[in-house]
Short mmCIF file of N, CA and C in Angstrom, two decimals:
data_model
loop_
_atom_site.label_atom_id
_atom_site.label_comp_id
_atom_site.label_asym_id
_atom_site.label_seq_id
_atom_site.Cartn_x
_atom_site.Cartn_y
_atom_site.Cartn_z
N UNK A 88 84.92 -39.36 52.32
CA UNK A 88 85.63 -40.49 51.53
C UNK A 88 85.26 -41.87 52.14
N UNK A 89 84.70 -42.23 54.20
CA UNK A 89 84.37 -43.18 54.41
C UNK A 89 82.71 -44.16 53.70
N UNK A 90 81.93 -42.90 54.10
CA UNK A 90 80.85 -42.35 53.43
C UNK A 90 80.37 -43.19 51.93
N UNK A 91 81.94 -42.71 51.29
CA UNK A 91 81.52 -43.05 49.62
C UNK A 91 81.97 -44.55 49.97
N UNK A 92 82.57 -45.44 50.87
CA UNK A 92 83.32 -46.37 50.54
C UNK A 92 82.33 -47.18 50.53
N UNK A 93 81.79 -46.82 52.09
CA UNK A 93 80.60 -47.83 52.57
C UNK A 93 79.19 -48.04 51.65
N UNK A 94 78.94 -47.18 51.05
CA UNK A 94 77.77 -46.58 49.51
C UNK A 94 78.43 -47.89 48.95
N UNK A 95 79.71 -48.13 49.01
CA UNK A 95 80.15 -48.22 47.31
C UNK A 95 80.38 -50.27 47.65
N UNK A 96 80.89 -50.37 49.58
CA UNK A 96 80.78 -51.90 49.74
C UNK A 96 79.94 -52.74 50.14
N UNK A 97 78.80 -51.96 50.29
CA UNK A 97 77.29 -52.73 49.88
C UNK A 97 76.57 -54.00 48.73
N UNK A 98 76.88 -52.55 48.17
CA UNK A 98 75.58 -53.47 46.71
C UNK A 98 76.88 -54.51 46.50
N UNK A 99 78.21 -54.01 45.99
CA UNK A 99 79.01 -54.77 45.28
C UNK A 99 78.84 -56.56 46.35
N UNK A 100 79.67 -56.03 47.85
CA UNK A 100 78.95 -57.39 48.53
C UNK A 100 78.03 -57.75 48.10
N UNK A 101 77.59 -57.88 48.51
CA UNK A 101 75.06 -57.83 48.05
C UNK A 101 75.60 -59.31 47.14
N UNK A 102 75.97 -58.74 45.62
CA UNK A 102 76.27 -59.24 44.49
C UNK A 102 77.64 -59.92 44.75
N UNK A 103 77.63 -60.63 45.35
CA UNK A 103 79.07 -61.55 45.24
C UNK A 103 80.34 -60.95 44.26
N UNK A 104 80.29 -59.55 44.58
CA UNK A 104 81.63 -59.33 44.43
C UNK A 104 82.59 -59.66 45.55
N UNK A 105 83.52 -58.20 44.87
CA UNK A 105 85.02 -58.84 46.24
C UNK A 105 84.96 -57.07 46.27
N UNK A 106 85.60 -56.60 47.16
CA UNK A 106 86.61 -55.20 47.80
C UNK A 106 87.36 -55.20 48.06
N UNK A 107 88.23 -54.73 48.13
CA UNK A 107 89.62 -55.18 48.45
C UNK A 107 90.00 -53.50 48.73
N UNK A 108 90.99 -53.91 49.38
CA UNK A 108 91.70 -52.08 50.25
C UNK A 108 93.86 -51.85 50.03
N UNK A 109 93.73 -51.50 50.07
CA UNK A 109 95.40 -50.45 50.92
C UNK A 109 95.78 -49.12 50.40
N UNK A 110 96.12 -49.25 50.99
CA UNK A 110 96.56 -47.35 52.04
C UNK A 110 97.83 -47.31 52.08
N UNK A 111 98.79 -46.40 50.73
CA UNK A 111 99.96 -46.26 50.92
C UNK A 111 99.96 -44.44 52.14
N UNK A 112 101.33 -44.37 52.34
CA UNK A 112 102.45 -44.67 53.55
C UNK A 112 103.09 -43.62 52.92
N UNK A 113 102.82 -42.16 54.20
CA UNK A 113 103.43 -41.94 53.59
C UNK A 113 105.30 -42.06 54.30
N UNK A 114 106.00 -42.82 55.03
CA UNK A 114 107.05 -43.27 55.42
C UNK A 114 107.44 -45.07 55.09
N UNK A 115 106.94 -45.29 53.51
CA UNK A 115 107.24 -47.01 53.32
C UNK A 115 107.15 -46.18 51.19
N UNK A 116 107.52 -45.21 51.27
CA UNK A 116 107.10 -44.62 49.49
C UNK A 116 108.30 -45.67 48.96
N UNK A 117 109.22 -46.01 49.92
CA UNK A 117 110.02 -46.99 49.71
C UNK A 117 109.53 -48.35 48.97
N UNK A 118 109.67 -48.73 49.38
CA UNK A 118 108.34 -49.75 49.00
C UNK A 118 107.35 -49.97 48.14
N UNK A 119 107.90 -50.43 47.17
CA UNK A 119 106.27 -50.21 45.61
C UNK A 119 105.66 -51.21 46.14
N UNK A 120 104.67 -50.90 44.75
CA UNK A 120 103.55 -51.89 45.31
C UNK A 120 102.17 -52.11 46.97
N UNK A 121 103.21 -51.21 47.47
CA UNK A 121 102.40 -52.06 48.78
C UNK A 121 101.14 -51.35 49.56
N UNK A 122 100.15 -51.05 48.88
CA UNK A 122 99.22 -50.98 48.75
C UNK A 122 98.31 -51.74 47.82
N UNK A 123 99.25 -52.39 46.63
CA UNK A 123 98.42 -52.87 46.41
C UNK A 123 98.90 -54.77 46.97
N UNK A 124 99.14 -54.38 47.79
CA UNK A 124 100.42 -56.15 48.21
C UNK A 124 99.12 -56.52 49.61
N UNK A 125 98.77 -55.45 49.90
CA UNK A 125 97.66 -55.52 51.08
C UNK A 125 96.45 -55.08 50.19
N UNK A 126 96.08 -54.80 50.01
CA UNK A 126 94.73 -55.45 49.40
C UNK A 126 94.19 -56.98 48.24
N UNK A 127 95.68 -56.89 47.28
CA UNK A 127 95.38 -58.36 47.28
C UNK A 127 95.58 -59.25 48.31
N UNK A 128 96.21 -58.57 49.85
CA UNK A 128 96.55 -59.83 50.58
C UNK A 128 95.29 -60.68 50.85
N UNK A 129 94.56 -58.86 51.12
CA UNK A 129 93.11 -58.86 51.68
C UNK A 129 92.13 -59.81 50.64
N UNK A 130 92.73 -59.86 49.77
CA UNK A 130 91.35 -60.38 48.62
C UNK A 130 91.52 -62.82 48.85
N UNK A 131 93.29 -62.66 49.26
CA UNK A 131 93.55 -64.46 49.12
C UNK A 131 92.66 -64.03 50.33
N UNK A 132 92.28 -63.05 51.73
CA UNK A 132 92.53 -64.01 53.41
C UNK A 132 90.39 -64.16 52.56
N UNK A 133 89.92 -63.82 51.79
CA UNK A 133 88.65 -63.44 51.84
C UNK A 133 88.41 -64.66 50.67
N UNK A 134 89.76 -65.35 49.91
CA UNK A 134 89.46 -66.32 49.31
C UNK A 134 89.35 -67.99 50.42
N UNK A 135 90.56 -67.30 50.51
CA UNK A 135 90.49 -68.85 52.11
C UNK A 135 89.79 -69.03 52.83
N UNK A 136 88.45 -67.69 53.06
CA UNK A 136 86.88 -68.18 53.85
C UNK A 136 86.33 -69.41 53.67
N UNK A 137 86.16 -68.90 51.73
CA UNK A 137 86.27 -69.90 51.35
C UNK A 137 85.54 -71.26 50.88
N UNK A 138 84.58 -72.35 50.78
CA UNK A 138 84.28 -73.72 50.99
C UNK A 138 85.70 -74.16 50.15
N UNK A 139 85.52 -75.18 50.57
CA UNK A 139 87.20 -76.15 50.12
C UNK A 139 87.06 -75.78 47.96
N UNK A 140 85.55 -76.29 47.87
CA UNK A 140 85.19 -76.74 46.10
C UNK A 140 85.10 -74.64 45.41
N UNK A 141 84.98 -74.11 45.60
CA UNK A 141 84.45 -72.83 45.64
C UNK A 141 86.88 -71.93 45.51
N UNK A 142 87.02 -72.90 46.50
CA UNK A 142 88.72 -71.99 46.98
C UNK A 142 89.70 -73.01 45.68
N UNK A 143 89.56 -74.07 45.71
CA UNK A 143 89.47 -75.19 44.43
C UNK A 143 89.75 -74.85 42.81
N UNK A 144 88.58 -73.96 43.04
CA UNK A 144 88.23 -73.30 41.48
C UNK A 144 89.05 -71.74 40.99
N UNK A 145 89.12 -70.98 42.23
CA UNK A 145 90.13 -69.52 42.51
C UNK A 145 91.03 -70.20 41.56
N UNK A 146 91.43 -71.38 42.30
CA UNK A 146 93.63 -71.48 42.46
C UNK A 146 93.33 -72.33 41.49
N UNK A 147 92.39 -72.76 40.41
CA UNK A 147 91.98 -73.07 38.95
C UNK A 147 92.79 -72.05 38.19
N UNK A 148 91.79 -70.65 38.64
CA UNK A 148 91.59 -69.85 37.39
C UNK A 148 92.82 -68.75 37.77
N UNK A 149 93.55 -68.78 38.90
CA UNK A 149 94.97 -67.91 38.90
C UNK A 149 95.75 -69.55 38.04
N UNK A 150 95.99 -70.63 38.97
CA UNK A 150 97.40 -70.85 38.10
C UNK A 150 96.74 -71.37 37.00
N UNK A 151 95.83 -70.99 35.64
CA UNK A 151 95.44 -71.30 34.72
C UNK A 151 96.19 -69.37 34.25
N UNK A 152 96.54 -68.64 34.79
CA UNK A 152 96.45 -67.63 34.82
C UNK A 152 97.86 -66.94 34.47
N UNK A 153 99.04 -67.89 35.40
CA UNK A 153 99.92 -67.38 35.57
C UNK A 153 100.67 -67.69 36.25
N UNK A 154 100.29 -69.15 34.91
CA UNK A 154 100.92 -70.50 34.39
C UNK A 154 102.12 -70.42 36.08
N UNK A 155 103.41 -70.87 35.64
CA UNK A 155 104.53 -70.98 36.49
C UNK A 155 104.56 -70.02 36.80
N UNK A 156 105.06 -69.08 37.87
CA UNK A 156 104.82 -67.84 37.55
C UNK A 156 104.06 -67.40 38.99
N UNK A 157 104.36 -68.92 39.68
CA UNK A 157 103.07 -66.93 40.68
C UNK A 157 104.15 -66.89 41.76
N UNK A 158 105.13 -67.22 41.84
CA UNK A 158 106.87 -67.06 42.57
C UNK A 158 106.73 -65.52 43.00
N UNK A 159 105.91 -64.24 40.74
CA UNK A 159 106.88 -63.81 40.97
C UNK A 159 106.27 -62.70 41.37
N UNK A 160 104.13 -63.72 41.58
CA UNK A 160 103.37 -62.46 42.56
C UNK A 160 103.47 -62.87 44.18
N UNK A 161 103.72 -63.97 44.15
CA UNK A 161 103.83 -64.34 46.23
C UNK A 161 105.70 -63.67 46.79
N UNK A 162 105.83 -63.48 46.23
CA UNK A 162 107.11 -62.48 46.42
C UNK A 162 106.91 -61.42 47.15
N UNK A 163 105.53 -60.53 46.23
CA UNK A 163 105.28 -60.07 47.06
C UNK A 163 103.45 -59.64 47.48
N UNK A 164 102.86 -60.76 47.04
CA UNK A 164 101.68 -60.56 47.65
C UNK A 164 101.45 -62.65 48.44
N UNK A 165 101.79 -62.93 49.47
CA UNK A 165 102.57 -63.80 50.31
C UNK A 165 100.57 -65.08 50.50
N UNK A 166 99.80 -63.96 50.68
CA UNK A 166 99.26 -64.19 51.12
C UNK A 166 99.41 -65.50 49.51
N UNK A 167 99.66 -65.55 49.17
CA UNK A 167 98.65 -65.64 46.87
C UNK A 167 99.20 -67.06 47.94
N UNK A 168 100.64 -66.95 48.38
CA UNK A 168 100.89 -68.89 48.43
C UNK A 168 100.13 -69.00 48.93
N UNK A 169 99.00 -69.26 50.43
CA UNK A 169 97.90 -70.62 51.35
C UNK A 169 97.11 -70.56 49.71
N UNK A 170 96.60 -69.52 48.58
CA UNK A 170 95.71 -70.16 48.19
C UNK A 170 96.34 -70.95 46.76
N UNK A 171 97.47 -70.39 46.21
CA UNK A 171 98.20 -71.65 45.48
C UNK A 171 99.03 -72.59 45.59
N UNK A 172 99.17 -72.36 46.64
CA UNK A 172 100.24 -72.65 46.95
C UNK A 172 101.63 -73.53 46.71
N UNK A 173 102.66 -73.68 47.39
CA UNK A 173 104.31 -73.29 46.40
C UNK A 173 104.00 -73.69 45.78
N UNK A 174 105.49 -72.24 45.43
CA UNK A 174 105.28 -72.28 43.56
C UNK A 174 106.66 -71.99 43.00
N UNK A 175 107.41 -72.86 41.73
CA UNK A 175 108.47 -73.24 41.75
C UNK A 175 108.91 -71.49 41.65
N UNK A 176 110.65 -71.93 41.77
CA UNK A 176 111.40 -70.52 41.24
C UNK A 176 111.61 -69.66 40.43
N UNK A 177 111.31 -68.87 40.01
CA UNK A 177 111.02 -68.75 38.13
C UNK A 177 113.16 -67.51 38.61
N UNK A 178 113.56 -68.05 36.79
CA UNK A 178 115.07 -67.34 36.06
C UNK A 178 114.41 -66.00 36.00
N UNK A 179 116.05 -65.39 37.22
CA UNK A 179 116.39 -64.39 37.73
C UNK A 179 117.02 -63.17 36.19
N UNK A 180 116.60 -62.86 36.70
CA UNK A 180 116.39 -60.85 34.66
C UNK A 180 116.45 -60.35 35.82
N UNK A 181 116.74 -59.00 34.82
CA UNK A 181 117.66 -57.94 35.24
C UNK A 181 116.15 -56.80 35.65
N UNK A 182 116.63 -56.10 36.51
CA UNK A 182 115.92 -54.54 37.13
C UNK A 182 114.75 -54.58 35.82
N UNK A 183 115.20 -54.77 34.81
CA UNK A 183 113.56 -53.84 34.46
C UNK A 183 113.26 -55.33 33.45
N UNK A 184 113.18 -55.99 33.01
CA UNK A 184 112.66 -57.35 32.88
C UNK A 184 111.79 -57.69 34.42
N UNK A 185 112.35 -58.13 35.12
CA UNK A 185 111.73 -58.17 36.69
C UNK A 185 110.56 -58.00 36.39
N UNK A 186 111.10 -55.78 36.74
CA UNK A 186 109.31 -54.64 37.11
C UNK A 186 108.04 -55.60 35.31
N UNK A 187 108.69 -55.87 34.42
CA UNK A 187 108.06 -55.85 33.03
C UNK A 187 107.15 -57.19 33.57
N UNK A 188 107.52 -58.30 34.11
CA UNK A 188 107.86 -59.09 34.70
C UNK A 188 106.36 -59.28 35.15
N UNK A 189 106.63 -59.07 36.64
CA UNK A 189 105.86 -58.07 37.33
C UNK A 189 104.69 -58.21 37.21
N UNK A 190 104.28 -56.67 36.38
CA UNK A 190 103.47 -56.06 35.89
C UNK A 190 102.67 -57.40 34.76
N UNK A 191 103.32 -57.97 34.49
CA UNK A 191 102.13 -59.02 33.44
C UNK A 191 101.38 -59.85 33.83
N UNK A 192 102.34 -60.11 35.24
CA UNK A 192 101.46 -61.79 35.44
C UNK A 192 100.30 -60.83 36.97
N UNK A 193 100.41 -59.49 37.40
CA UNK A 193 99.75 -59.01 38.39
C UNK A 193 98.75 -58.65 37.62
N UNK A 194 98.61 -58.48 36.12
CA UNK A 194 97.62 -57.80 34.62
C UNK A 194 96.38 -59.44 34.46
N UNK A 195 97.84 -60.55 34.12
CA UNK A 195 96.98 -61.39 34.53
C UNK A 195 95.73 -62.16 35.84
N UNK A 196 96.71 -62.39 36.61
CA UNK A 196 96.12 -61.73 37.83
C UNK A 196 94.77 -61.77 38.42
N UNK A 197 94.25 -60.36 37.84
CA UNK A 197 93.66 -59.97 37.34
C UNK A 197 92.39 -59.82 37.20
N UNK A 198 93.10 -59.96 35.88
CA UNK A 198 91.74 -60.86 34.98
C UNK A 198 91.31 -62.19 34.48
N UNK A 199 92.29 -63.21 35.78
CA UNK A 199 91.53 -63.75 36.03
C UNK A 199 90.77 -63.74 37.48
N UNK A 200 90.95 -62.94 38.24
CA UNK A 200 89.89 -63.33 39.76
C UNK A 200 88.87 -62.06 39.16
N UNK A 201 89.03 -60.98 38.66
CA UNK A 201 87.92 -59.69 38.30
C UNK A 201 87.62 -59.96 37.45
N UNK A 202 85.33 -61.25 37.25
CA UNK A 202 84.59 -62.54 37.07
C UNK A 202 83.35 -61.86 37.24
N UNK A 203 82.56 -61.79 35.34
CA UNK A 203 81.06 -60.82 35.43
C UNK A 203 80.54 -61.70 37.02
N UNK A 204 80.57 -62.70 37.53
CA UNK A 204 80.21 -63.06 39.30
C UNK A 204 81.10 -62.61 39.30
N UNK A 205 82.43 -62.17 40.18
CA UNK A 205 82.69 -61.81 41.37
C UNK A 205 83.25 -60.26 41.41
N UNK A 206 82.89 -59.70 40.65
CA UNK A 206 82.98 -57.83 40.11
C UNK A 206 84.50 -57.59 41.63
N UNK A 207 85.24 -57.39 41.33
CA UNK A 207 85.43 -56.59 42.34
C UNK A 207 86.88 -54.83 41.80
N UNK A 208 86.39 -54.57 43.01
CA UNK A 208 87.03 -53.18 43.44
C UNK A 208 87.68 -52.74 44.50
N UNK A 209 88.41 -51.88 44.29
CA UNK A 209 90.23 -52.08 44.52
C UNK A 209 90.06 -50.68 44.66
N UNK A 210 89.87 -50.87 46.53
CA UNK A 210 90.04 -48.09 46.22
C UNK A 210 91.51 -48.87 46.84
N UNK A 211 92.24 -47.70 46.82
CA UNK A 211 93.64 -47.45 46.60
C UNK A 211 93.42 -45.53 47.53
N UNK A 212 93.89 -45.92 48.38
CA UNK A 212 93.69 -44.66 49.95
C UNK A 212 95.38 -43.76 49.14
N UNK A 213 95.46 -42.96 49.76
CA UNK A 213 96.61 -41.86 50.33
C UNK A 213 97.22 -41.93 48.90
N UNK A 214 96.52 -41.42 47.68
CA UNK A 214 97.34 -41.90 46.30
C UNK A 214 98.57 -40.86 46.63
N UNK A 215 98.65 -39.88 47.35
CA UNK A 215 99.25 -39.02 47.12
C UNK A 215 100.88 -39.56 47.33
N UNK A 216 100.95 -40.73 47.67
CA UNK A 216 102.59 -40.45 48.81
C UNK A 216 102.29 -42.60 47.67
N UNK A 217 102.24 -42.75 46.26
CA UNK A 217 102.46 -44.11 45.39
C UNK A 217 102.91 -43.82 45.14
N UNK A 218 104.09 -44.78 44.26
CA UNK A 218 105.46 -44.89 44.10
C UNK A 218 104.70 -45.32 43.18
N UNK A 219 106.42 -45.30 42.10
CA UNK A 219 106.66 -44.78 40.99
C UNK A 219 106.07 -45.58 40.08
N UNK A 220 106.59 -46.83 40.58
CA UNK A 220 106.54 -48.28 40.00
C UNK A 220 105.33 -48.97 40.36
N UNK A 221 104.41 -47.91 41.39
CA UNK A 221 102.89 -48.55 41.46
C UNK A 221 101.76 -47.78 40.56
N UNK A 222 101.82 -46.50 40.24
CA UNK A 222 101.11 -45.18 39.77
C UNK A 222 101.43 -46.30 38.34
N UNK A 223 102.17 -47.17 37.64
CA UNK A 223 102.36 -47.37 36.56
C UNK A 223 102.22 -48.22 36.45
N UNK A 224 102.10 -48.85 36.90
CA UNK A 224 100.75 -50.61 37.67
C UNK A 224 99.58 -50.37 37.15
N UNK A 225 99.49 -49.87 38.03
CA UNK A 225 97.65 -48.56 37.43
C UNK A 225 97.41 -47.85 36.73
N UNK A 226 98.62 -47.82 35.57
CA UNK A 226 98.07 -46.68 34.27
C UNK A 226 97.78 -47.91 33.42
N UNK A 227 98.79 -49.45 33.84
CA UNK A 227 98.28 -50.43 33.13
C UNK A 227 97.03 -50.84 33.45
N UNK A 228 97.04 -51.33 34.17
CA UNK A 228 95.67 -51.66 34.79
C UNK A 228 94.75 -51.10 34.19
N UNK A 229 93.87 -50.06 34.53
CA UNK A 229 93.07 -48.82 33.93
C UNK A 229 93.42 -49.26 32.05
N UNK A 230 94.11 -49.21 31.53
CA UNK A 230 94.65 -49.24 29.78
C UNK A 230 94.40 -50.59 29.13
N UNK A 231 93.89 -51.44 30.70
CA UNK A 231 93.64 -52.41 29.94
C UNK A 231 92.60 -53.41 29.08
N UNK A 232 92.34 -53.49 28.84
CA UNK A 232 91.10 -53.56 27.85
C UNK A 232 90.19 -55.49 27.56
N UNK A 233 91.42 -55.44 27.62
CA UNK A 233 91.00 -57.01 28.61
C UNK A 233 90.41 -57.52 29.74
N UNK A 234 91.01 -56.49 30.86
CA UNK A 234 90.55 -56.61 32.27
C UNK A 234 89.07 -56.04 32.61
N UNK A 235 88.26 -56.85 32.54
CA UNK A 235 87.27 -55.62 32.82
C UNK A 235 86.65 -56.31 34.34
N UNK A 236 85.41 -55.61 34.91
CA UNK A 236 84.86 -56.59 36.11
C UNK A 236 85.65 -55.94 37.23
N UNK A 237 86.45 -54.95 36.85
CA UNK A 237 87.10 -54.36 38.17
C UNK A 237 86.56 -52.36 37.73
N UNK A 238 86.69 -52.51 39.71
CA UNK A 238 86.66 -51.32 39.52
C UNK A 238 87.72 -50.16 40.52
N UNK A 239 88.36 -49.27 39.78
CA UNK A 239 89.63 -48.75 40.83
C UNK A 239 88.68 -47.08 41.08
N UNK A 240 88.72 -47.21 43.29
CA UNK A 240 88.47 -46.00 42.63
C UNK A 240 89.48 -45.36 44.13
N UNK A 241 90.01 -44.31 43.91
CA UNK A 241 91.08 -43.90 44.11
C UNK A 241 91.40 -42.20 44.49
N UNK A 242 91.89 -42.12 46.14
CA UNK A 242 91.52 -41.41 46.89
C UNK A 242 93.15 -40.55 47.33
N UNK A 243 93.20 -39.25 46.85
CA UNK A 243 94.30 -38.41 48.10
C UNK A 243 94.34 -37.30 47.94
N UNK A 244 94.76 -36.40 48.61
CA UNK A 244 94.99 -35.44 49.61
C UNK A 244 95.04 -34.03 48.50
N UNK A 245 94.16 -33.01 47.95
CA UNK A 245 95.23 -32.66 47.17
C UNK A 245 95.27 -31.59 47.72
N UNK A 246 96.46 -30.68 48.78
CA UNK A 246 97.07 -30.77 49.73
C UNK A 246 98.25 -31.20 49.74
N UNK A 247 98.30 -32.84 49.54
CA UNK A 247 99.73 -32.73 49.14
C UNK A 247 100.26 -33.41 47.75
N UNK A 248 99.58 -32.55 46.35
CA UNK A 248 100.02 -32.65 45.88
C UNK A 248 100.01 -31.50 44.86
N UNK A 249 101.09 -31.04 44.25
CA UNK A 249 101.26 -29.81 43.67
C UNK A 249 101.45 -30.39 42.27
N UNK A 250 101.39 -29.16 41.38
CA UNK A 250 102.70 -29.63 39.84
C UNK A 250 103.35 -30.20 39.94
N UNK A 251 103.70 -30.96 39.03
CA UNK A 251 104.16 -32.26 38.82
C UNK A 251 104.41 -33.02 39.13
N UNK A 252 104.32 -33.54 40.18
CA UNK A 252 103.31 -34.08 41.39
C UNK A 252 103.30 -35.50 40.79
N UNK A 253 104.16 -36.79 40.64
CA UNK A 253 104.01 -37.86 39.71
C UNK A 253 102.12 -38.86 39.41
N UNK A 254 101.70 -37.82 41.08
CA UNK A 254 100.16 -38.96 40.58
C UNK A 254 98.76 -37.81 39.45
N UNK A 255 99.50 -36.42 40.31
CA UNK A 255 98.87 -35.83 38.93
C UNK A 255 99.47 -35.67 37.30
N UNK A 256 100.40 -36.10 36.93
CA UNK A 256 100.64 -36.65 35.60
C UNK A 256 100.33 -37.70 35.42
N UNK A 257 100.25 -38.56 36.23
CA UNK A 257 99.89 -39.65 35.83
C UNK A 257 97.99 -39.84 35.14
N UNK A 258 97.89 -39.02 35.92
CA UNK A 258 96.03 -38.92 35.89
C UNK A 258 96.02 -38.40 34.95
N UNK A 259 96.44 -37.24 34.64
CA UNK A 259 96.84 -36.29 33.46
C UNK A 259 97.21 -37.76 31.76
N UNK A 260 97.60 -38.48 31.81
CA UNK A 260 97.98 -39.36 30.73
C UNK A 260 96.87 -40.00 31.07
N UNK A 261 96.15 -40.76 31.72
CA UNK A 261 95.11 -42.00 31.77
C UNK A 261 94.00 -41.06 31.24
N UNK A 262 93.41 -39.07 31.61
CA UNK A 262 93.18 -38.07 30.84
C UNK A 262 93.32 -38.59 29.05
#
């Protein structure tokens, strides 16, 4: 697995792409989106190393995608606030609406950051520990015809998943 990641990392970064990674943890299964948050916080950290003009361009692109709903993402991806600045609070809605709104703005964010000049490779490790909300979001991202220049690589331990495991069910749906 490490060799594969290293082989992918080199050509992606050589072509000005971004390689971001997150890892699910067995003991944080009750924290939705934990691996995605790690990866997208890492992306924000990369952006913060860019010069001011490049950072400003990314800020415009991200704000153009999420509008006045940046706080929806900042609640899960706190490093994003350092990129786009403080955002207004969003109206409180019910649990299902909150979930749907988050998924929508993650999709918009991913579309904004995955560009032909800057493709993104998202590596997710230990998917056997992924929570249901993350699996649902990954299914949406993989099925999103508008999202281009994104490669999602997932790794999991065969011994940790059995028939009926949510990850296997998600993979079957994607096929």
